[in-house]
Amino acid sequence: MNPEPEDSEAAAQHPSFTGVRNIVEACARLTEVDGAAVALLGTSRNVRQLVYATDPRSLRLDELQFTVGEGPCVDAHRDDQPVRIHDITGPEAMLRWPMFSHGARELGVRGLFAYPLGVDVPFGVLEMHRLTPGDLTPTEHDAALTCAASLTNGILATFAHPAFAEPSGTPASTDPFDRTSVYLAAGMVAVQLRVSTAVAMDRLRAHAFALDRSLIEVAAEVVSRRLAFRDEGDRS
């Protein structure tokens, strides 16, 4: 769940969180979408960290893309270009992202828009959705570009802020959207199956998708040792 807006103490501990939240929520208003979120992505599709989501559906959309490893955000980050889909239930979108399109349709989403964050190399994505089909207008597109640029500057500045580091110099891990457990679970599954962490992450994704569960839920069971992939008799 998102932190309550009145949680000023948490915002004070993380000075850019309020800034990111304000930009994302302003972007949702300016583009007249039904929800928006920001995620940071690494060079591997296995590395994805949600920073903020305006609503539960936006969070679930981001989680869906993280779970199935495909979607507008993945392409926007890879190609460093905005991706605008006026109807995710259309044949082109269904062919391009079959698993994600099916899941997004079940969430009641129709329009989807993803804008990369970064200067020379993209490191994140601003993602937005609508419950009705339709593209962004030129004015809304310009607003999304402006918000993406503001987020880029703000997030880059965040990494240099001393309040975001522990005395050891490592980042603080109180983010409500933290997915560290997923990467830990992938490491555990890699050991269990004697495979690479990339293959282990794919196995986690497949397991989560097959059971219609979030990747974070499955990872939590692996980390707590309630789920062991070797128990499935898979030694590959």
Short mmCIF file of C-alpha atoms in Angstrom, two decimals:
data_model
loop_
_atom_site.label_atom_id
_atom_site.label_comp_id
_atom_site.label_asym_id
_atom_site.label_seq_id
_atom_site.Cartn_x
_atom_site.Cartn_y
_atom_site.Cartn_z
CA MET A 1 0.00 0.00 0.00
CA ASN A 2 1.10 3.56 -0.61
CA PRO A 3 2.21 5.63 2.36
CA GLU A 4 -0.43 8.05 3.61
CA PRO A 5 0.09 11.63 2.38
CA GLU A 6 0.19 12.89 5.97
CA ASP A 7 3.16 10.70 6.82
CA SER A 8 5.49 13.68 7.06
CA GLU A 9 8.03 11.86 9.21
CA ALA A 10 8.66 9.26 6.51
CA ALA A 11 8.89 12.00 3.90
CA ALA A 12 11.43 13.84 6.01
CA GLN A 13 13.57 10.72 6.25
CA HIS A 14 13.44 10.36 2.46
CA PRO A 15 13.53 13.91 1.10
CA SER A 16 12.89 13.05 -2.53
CA PHE A 17 9.98 10.69 -1.91
CA THR A 18 7.53 13.56 -1.56
CA GLY A 19 8.99 15.16 -4.67
CA VAL A 20 8.62 11.98 -6.73
CA ARG A 21 5.11 11.43 -5.41
CA ASN A 22 4.08 14.99 -6.20
CA ILE A 23 5.43 14.81 -9.76
CA VAL A 24 3.77 11.47 -10.47
CA GLU A 25 0.42 12.62 -9.09
CA ALA A 26 0.70 15.92 -10.99
CA CYS A 27 1.45 13.94 -14.15
CA ALA A 28 -1.68 11.84 -13.63
CA ARG A 29 -3.75 15.02 -13.40
CA LEU A 30 -2.11 16.77 -16.36
CA THR A 31 -2.46 13.76 -18.66
CA GLU A 32 -5.93 12.87 -17.36
CA VAL A 33 -5.01 9.24 -16.78
CA ASP A 34 -6.46 6.99 -14.09
CA GLY A 35 -3.15 6.06 -12.49
CA ALA A 36 0.60 6.37 -12.76
CA ALA A 37 3.78 4.88 -11.32
CA VAL A 38 7.56 5.12 -11.52
CA ALA A 39 9.91 2.15 -11.65
CA LEU A 40 13.69 1.91 -11.85
CA LEU A 41 15.10 -0.72 -14.18
CA GLY A 42 18.54 -2.20 -14.64
CA THR A 43 20.27 -3.44 -17.76
CA SER A 44 18.73 -6.86 -17.11
CA ARG A 45 14.98 -7.35 -17.29
CA ASN A 46 15.32 -9.16 -13.96
CA VAL A 47 16.17 -5.93 -12.13
CA ARG A 48 13.17 -3.71 -11.48
CA GLN A 49 12.32 -1.56 -8.46
CA LEU A 50 8.99 0.22 -8.07
CA VAL A 51 9.48 3.70 -6.58
CA TYR A 52 5.91 4.97 -6.29
CA ALA A 53 2.40 4.18 -7.54
CA THR A 54 -0.63 6.44 -7.24
CA ASP A 55 -3.09 3.58 -6.71
CA PRO A 56 -3.31 -0.21 -6.25
CA ARG A 57 -4.07 -0.85 -9.94
CA SER A 58 -0.91 0.98 -11.02
CA LEU A 59 1.07 -1.11 -8.55
CA ARG A 60 -0.47 -4.32 -9.91
CA LEU A 61 0.25 -3.29 -13.51
CA ASP A 62 3.90 -2.73 -12.66
CA GLU A 63 4.04 -6.01 -10.77
CA LEU A 64 2.47 -7.78 -13.77
CA GLN A 65 5.19 -6.49 -16.11
CA PHE A 66 7.84 -7.48 -13.58
CA THR A 67 6.34 -10.96 -13.31
CA VAL A 68 5.90 -11.76 -17.01
CA GLY A 69 8.95 -9.79 -18.18
CA GLU A 70 7.13 -7.95 -20.98
CA GLY A 71 5.00 -4.86 -21.54
CA PRO A 72 5.16 -1.20 -22.60
CA CYS A 73 7.57 -0.28 -19.79
CA VAL A 74 10.02 -3.01 -20.78
CA ASP A 75 10.03 -1.78 -24.38
CA ALA A 76 10.23 1.91 -23.44
CA HIS A 77 13.27 1.21 -21.27
CA ARG A 78 14.94 -1.02 -23.86
CA ASP A 79 14.40 1.32 -26.82
CA ASP A 80 14.66 4.60 -24.87
CA GLN A 81 11.47 5.80 -26.54
CA PRO A 82 7.94 6.52 -25.25
CA VAL A 83 5.45 3.73 -25.89
CA ARG A 84 1.81 4.76 -26.26
CA ILE A 85 -0.87 2.11 -26.57
CA HIS A 86 -4.41 3.44 -27.02
CA ASP A 87 -5.99 0.02 -26.39
CA ILE A 88 -4.15 -2.87 -24.75
CA THR A 89 -6.95 -5.23 -25.82
CA GLY A 90 -6.31 -4.55 -29.52
CA PRO A 91 -4.79 -7.25 -31.76
CA GLU A 92 -1.44 -5.45 -32.15
CA ALA A 93 -0.91 -5.18 -28.40
CA MET A 94 -2.11 -8.74 -27.81
CA LEU A 95 0.43 -10.01 -30.37
CA ARG A 96 3.23 -7.83 -29.00
CA TRP A 97 2.74 -8.65 -25.30
CA PRO A 98 0.41 -11.69 -25.07
CA MET A 99 0.81 -12.41 -21.36
CA PHE A 100 0.86 -8.81 -20.20
CA SER A 101 -2.06 -7.78 -22.41
CA HIS A 102 -4.18 -10.59 -21.01
CA GLY A 103 -3.38 -9.60 -17.44
CA ALA A 104 -3.90 -5.87 -18.07
CA ARG A 105 -7.29 -6.58 -19.64
CA GLU A 106 -8.30 -8.52 -16.53
CA LEU A 107 -7.39 -5.44 -14.47
CA GLY A 108 -9.80 -3.37 -16.57
CA VAL A 109 -7.05 -1.32 -18.24
CA ARG A 110 -7.27 -0.09 -21.84
CA GLY A 111 -4.81 2.75 -22.55
CA LEU A 112 -1.15 2.42 -21.50
CA PHE A 113 1.70 4.89 -21.80
CA ALA A 114 5.36 4.46 -20.80
CA TYR A 115 8.06 7.15 -20.84
CA PRO A 116 11.74 6.32 -20.20
CA LEU A 117 13.72 8.14 -17.53
CA GLY A 118 17.39 8.94 -18.03
CA VAL A 119 19.89 11.22 -19.73
CA ASP A 120 22.26 9.12 -21.82
CA VAL A 121 21.14 5.68 -20.66
CA PRO A 122 17.57 4.99 -19.45
CA PHE A 123 17.34 3.87 -15.83
CA GLY A 124 13.62 3.94 -15.21
CA VAL A 125 10.14 4.42 -16.61
CA LEU A 126 7.15 6.63 -15.91
CA GLU A 127 4.10 4.46 -16.56
CA MET A 128 0.46 5.58 -16.88
CA HIS A 129 -2.84 3.89 -17.63
CA ARG A 130 -6.44 4.66 -18.52
CA LEU A 131 -9.55 2.58 -17.98
CA THR A 132 -10.90 3.75 -21.33
CA PRO A 133 -9.24 3.43 -24.76
CA GLY A 134 -7.61 6.47 -26.33
CA ASP A 135 -4.22 8.04 -26.95
CA LEU A 136 -2.73 11.05 -25.19
CA THR A 137 -3.30 14.42 -26.82
CA PRO A 138 -0.23 16.42 -27.95
CA THR A 139 -0.59 18.60 -24.84
CA GLU A 140 -0.80 15.55 -22.58
CA HIS A 141 2.20 13.98 -24.32
CA ASP A 142 4.23 17.15 -23.72
CA ALA A 143 3.17 17.11 -20.05
CA ALA A 144 4.32 13.50 -19.71
CA LEU A 145 7.69 14.36 -21.27
CA THR A 146 8.11 17.28 -18.86
CA CYS A 147 7.24 15.12 -15.86
CA ALA A 148 9.64 12.39 -17.04
CA ALA A 149 12.43 14.97 -17.26
CA SER A 150 11.61 16.27 -13.77
CA LEU A 151 11.62 12.74 -12.39
CA THR A 152 14.96 12.04 -14.05
CA ASN A 153 16.54 15.07 -12.41
CA GLY A 154 14.96 14.35 -9.04
CA ILE A 155 15.87 10.67 -8.92
CA LEU A 156 19.44 11.32 -10.03
CA ALA A 157 19.76 13.92 -7.27
CA THR A 158 18.35 11.45 -4.74
CA PHE A 159 21.24 9.03 -5.09
CA ALA A 160 23.65 11.75 -4.00
CA HIS A 161 21.60 12.79 -0.94
CA PRO A 162 23.18 11.70 2.39
CA ALA A 163 19.80 10.98 3.99
CA PHE A 164 19.39 8.00 1.66
CA ALA A 165 22.42 6.17 3.03
CA GLU A 166 23.08 4.30 6.21
CA PRO A 167 26.31 5.01 8.15
CA SER A 168 27.89 2.19 6.17
CA GLY A 169 27.09 4.06 2.97
CA THR A 170 24.54 1.52 1.74
CA PRO A 171 21.06 2.69 0.71
CA ALA A 172 18.33 2.62 3.34
CA SER A 173 15.77 -0.12 2.69
CA THR A 174 12.50 1.22 4.13
CA ASP A 175 10.87 1.70 0.71
CA PRO A 176 7.34 0.21 0.80
CA PHE A 177 7.82 -1.00 -2.77
CA ASP A 178 11.15 -2.72 -2.13
CA ARG A 179 11.68 -5.91 -4.15
CA THR A 180 14.90 -7.04 -2.56
CA SER A 181 13.20 -10.29 -1.54
CA VAL A 182 12.69 -11.19 -5.20
CA TYR A 183 16.40 -11.03 -5.95
CA LEU A 184 17.19 -12.96 -2.77
CA ALA A 185 14.65 -15.62 -3.72
CA ALA A 186 16.18 -15.88 -7.21
CA GLY A 187 19.54 -16.57 -5.61
CA MET A 188 18.05 -19.27 -3.41
CA VAL A 189 16.27 -20.93 -6.34
CA ALA A 190 19.50 -20.79 -8.36
CA VAL A 191 21.23 -22.78 -5.63
CA GLN A 192 18.32 -25.22 -5.32
CA LEU A 193 18.17 -25.94 -9.06
CA ARG A 194 21.88 -25.42 -9.78
CA VAL A 195 21.12 -22.88 -12.50
CA SER A 196 22.00 -19.23 -13.15
CA THR A 197 20.12 -16.48 -11.35
CA ALA A 198 18.62 -15.41 -14.70
CA VAL A 199 17.14 -18.89 -15.20
CA ALA A 200 16.02 -18.93 -11.56
CA MET A 201 14.23 -15.62 -12.04
CA ASP A 202 12.45 -17.05 -15.08
CA ARG A 203 11.37 -20.03 -12.98
CA LEU A 204 10.00 -17.69 -10.30
CA ARG A 205 8.12 -15.74 -12.96
CA ALA A 206 6.66 -18.88 -14.51
CA HIS A 207 5.58 -20.20 -11.11
CA ALA A 208 3.93 -16.89 -10.17
CA PHE A 209 2.18 -16.54 -13.52
CA ALA A 210 0.92 -20.13 -13.53
CA LEU A 211 -0.66 -19.65 -10.10
CA ASP A 212 -1.90 -16.11 -10.86
CA ARG A 213 0.12 -14.70 -7.97
CA SER A 214 2.52 -11.78 -7.69
CA LEU A 215 6.24 -12.39 -7.92
CA ILE A 216 6.71 -10.76 -4.52
CA GLU A 217 4.29 -13.23 -2.90
CA VAL A 218 6.11 -16.21 -4.38
CA ALA A 219 9.50 -14.75 -3.42
CA ALA A 220 8.34 -14.31 0.17
CA GLU A 221 7.48 -18.01 0.36
CA VAL A 222 10.89 -18.97 -1.03
CA VAL A 223 12.77 -16.68 1.36
CA SER A 224 10.75 -17.97 4.33
CA ARG A 225 11.42 -21.52 3.10
CA ARG A 226 7.73 -22.34 2.71
CA LEU A 227 8.43 -23.01 -0.96
CA ALA A 228 11.45 -24.88 -2.29
CA PHE A 229 11.72 -25.54 -6.02
CA ARG A 230 13.72 -28.70 -5.44
CA ASP A 231 10.55 -30.09 -3.82
CA GLU A 232 8.95 -29.95 -7.27
CA GLY A 233 11.37 -32.60 -8.43
CA ASP A 234 13.05 -30.18 -10.84
CA ARG A 235 16.80 -30.76 -10.83
CA SER A 236 17.55 -29.09 -14.17
#
